[in-house]
């Protein structure tokens, strides 16, 4: 039984992998977020890039101005020149039943996509082999391998399998994969290859002989298995590492090495367990062993062994040619071992001298800490490595080559001005994405796509372009291969740029400098240490009072170190209201942008709207329309034009002929105006054959076409000619005989649908497609202007299948969904949007389908399929939005907004108003617009409201608003992350002042104090000091997300808990007040008793600083007490306003006494707990150290607390809170 649901998907990236997954030529990134697997493609766009600045300055400005993490990462660059930028675009994501421990790519003889396969290892020794299936646009499992057996357990005192580290490695030639699990077990999974896979990148003709013929991409895509094997893998076997080599008693890490004929391991191990307490005896006890594996004989041979290595080595990194060998990473040093066993090392801090007797080159002045560091090559053909420290700092590792061997290592820091502080926290994984790009995943900060360039290379590329243009006889195609691929996508430098570039000198010290910048990021909200509930706010009133709603929002801590911040989670969008106009009796309105907007104007003024056309209903028979001009002072009614307000209520408005014609859709006719509302044409909607006058239900525009849905369930298609006049397209008898529920036009300029009419017409075939929803729930697509025959038909759309295809079989017994509207529109960020098919049901629910091209087996052709996107949201009010003949104020249809604060969105008006928002890194999400019924909403862009929207509420107010600045929507919640640049340990919300109190800490150097009893402390000479935490309490304004006050704590004192309580502050008057209580702990040595303090603060009003009205509150200390033991928890108790404090192993409170009413049936190490009251029942939620959440019920009639629910293996819980 599962009694909880995830509020948000995992956001912390644990593993990443770059491979050709969706096709042989694709460049994909696969990442794992514990139990969530995501597949991305890479897209290059042109954005503003600039010079890096110090991240410390960013953190300071972020804490003052309340900038989010997205601003911080992209803000490491000052605005400057435009440059190619790599963005991540989500292809698919999958929730896995387990925790991912490794990702690896493998080349197998054939896959459905023609690309590489993916190996995913999960906890408890489970491995899955998956491939991409282009026919179903998703992953397909080839095989699952389980190695969880009792006979693989070693000594009885060995830890359980689930408590031991397991990881997967793959041979560079894809001959086998190895899963290390348990204490010292390896599961070997062989793979079949063509000609022993001699056609791989590391093929050597001197060793491997003649190279076999390559396999064509067509042969790969057809799925043919030329090896003749039924499966791409052979029989796997499990072997103990002691069987490979008896000295591998305590293996630390292993990896497959390059440039070996047979699969070969590099293993780091020790025969005796390392121990800091026995450091003098075991300081150089590690060994590096190279073992080759014979897959056919299941035998192994030790090739070489290097002994007496430093005790703190922890990882083996295999290196490609020309370097070769392996790089061993320790806490204080780097050591390279080549294929002959020759070693070269470098010390990166002064502790390496005292930690080992191994010969190391001295670069201790770097003062690097390598604990938790990651290392990755700077490109597939680069001999240099990028070293990423746990603090996010960057360094370059280079090798000195003497002939064909390595003679030394060099390490140099990346300076802050070159982007050395771009990353805010340490990495969990790193994957090279090609030339000049790398993905760096993190569990403590946002994951980043990191890009770099070298100054000399950039100057060479730019000068080569200039020289080519100066010499007309030079063939540009001959030298394009020497230019970066990304630079070929964009225009050449301007004349001014050329003039600046040619005389620029380059000094020798600058030629090798790498310049790093963040291209893209994936937001991370973990790790969450503390949570609290606050109140959503909507803005400031005229007297600067904060207006709030009754809706709660969740406050959660996020990140560590410089990436520390505070995240707010809201269930609905609070629009940033800019203007509000009272328009009585208005039922709907339509902003209008005309062609005159771009005449004689500069900048992006041509995107602005000029008019608003409103439809009003004073009485049932008094239907009118009014035109307003949009001015800086508000709405102004337009008069003295050909516009007729008495013509009736307006159903829709659009523009045709490149904005030169404004089309007003009335119930029985169309009226066309020029840009100044001069009447150009009246097009009556009448049936010339029968004389009937059908009424218009809805309209859809796609220049130069207009689709009308009529009340007789017929359609009318019109096209504007060169002069702007409308002409009706002729329909054949078959189309005239069909009836349709809804329709939508879409201009497929990017060719996503790839649909063309097979019938030749006199007119050129355009890119506008017409999507029609039949009365039976089927889908028909026409390629305009041809109406002779549909180009696509799927009858089973109303059955809502997971995959919609033309061949989908409709069964009579299947229940159909009542669909009332269809819309095809772009979703996503403006630079990375794509079309989606969106359906609206009679119960006001939204169904979303994504189009994709599925290959036809045995051919190179494709066919259009649709993939259903999961949508867990249901409408609050299930009221049919269908058309009612007697209701002129029928509910508005879905509306597409091309640019809403950088998003292409779709809005569903009505009693359950929602935005459909998609970011590049997430599937489409449905988010509620806070408020009541929205009668009408359209996109709006003016000088005061850029890229916003205008909506009409139930009270008749026209509201001009924007999406909230700094908010993100990729989790299905409205989130905003505020970067503070410090570790946050606790947080709580102070409701009377709408402020947040946070307990933070930062790392400071620790030096031994002067002590007469410890004279040896005075002789401490190290300059590479250890660091401890230094805490403080900060007051955050919830409205502006800025720090307005700070209370510093004593040295080595950190905040353990913060709680807002309603306590008694006077014994005489019994007055009670909402105060802030803080529990702290002193960081002291093991030889000293633990101490803590309890603080009580009041948030008082003060005179704000000039131009900063949010600074009108301060923290005032009203009580402080020093206690024995760390204060780990605080709580309000009783009804008299007393405080309960947990001090170490006991709780202190007076005058109450604690009595044991009951206890759980089993023992557990509790990490956090809280009450869950439900009516007259009392439950408790408890999270223990085994990542298990327990739900317990308190029953006074029983002596034991019975467990109601036990859910194993959720994410590790660190904080709980509840809201009534």
CSV table of C-alpha atoms in Angstrom, one decimal, residues 110 140 158 171 173 212 350 360 380 389 395 413 450 469 485 533 641 681 815 894 900 903 967 1004 1032 1099 1165:
chain,number,residue,atom,x,y,z
A,110,UNK,CA,21.9,-3.8,-34.2
A,140,UNK,CA,12.4,-0.5,-25.3
A,158,UNK,CA,29.8,-8.2,5.5
A,171,UNK,CA,34.8,-2.2,-22.0
A,173,UNK,CA,35.2,-1.8,-27.3
A,212,UNK,CA,36.4,-5.1,-41.8
A,350,UNK,CA,50.8,20.6,1.5
A,360,UNK,CA,55.3,13.6,-6.2
A,380,UNK,CA,37.1,13.6,-27.4
A,389,UNK,CA,36.3,20.3,-7.2
A,395,UNK,CA,41.3,23.4,-12.8
A,413,UNK,CA,43.5,26.8,-11.7
A,450,UNK,CA,29.3,24.1,-19.3
A,469,UNK,CA,35.9,37.4,-47.2
A,485,UNK,CA,30.9,23.7,-36.1
A,533,UNK,CA,4.4,26.8,5.3
A,641,UNK,CA,-14.2,54.9,-38.0
A,681,UNK,CA,-15.3,43.8,-47.0
A,815,UNK,CA,-15.8,3.9,-23.9
A,894,UNK,CA,-8.8,27.3,-25.6
A,900,UNK,CA,4.0,34.8,-22.7
A,903,UNK,CA,6.9,30.8,-23.2
A,967,UNK,CA,9.2,31.7,-11.5
A,1004,UNK,CA,35.5,29.9,7.7
A,1032,UNK,CA,24.0,33.6,11.6
A,1099,UNK,CA,10.2,40.9,14.6
A,1165,UNK,CA,16.5,5.5,14.5
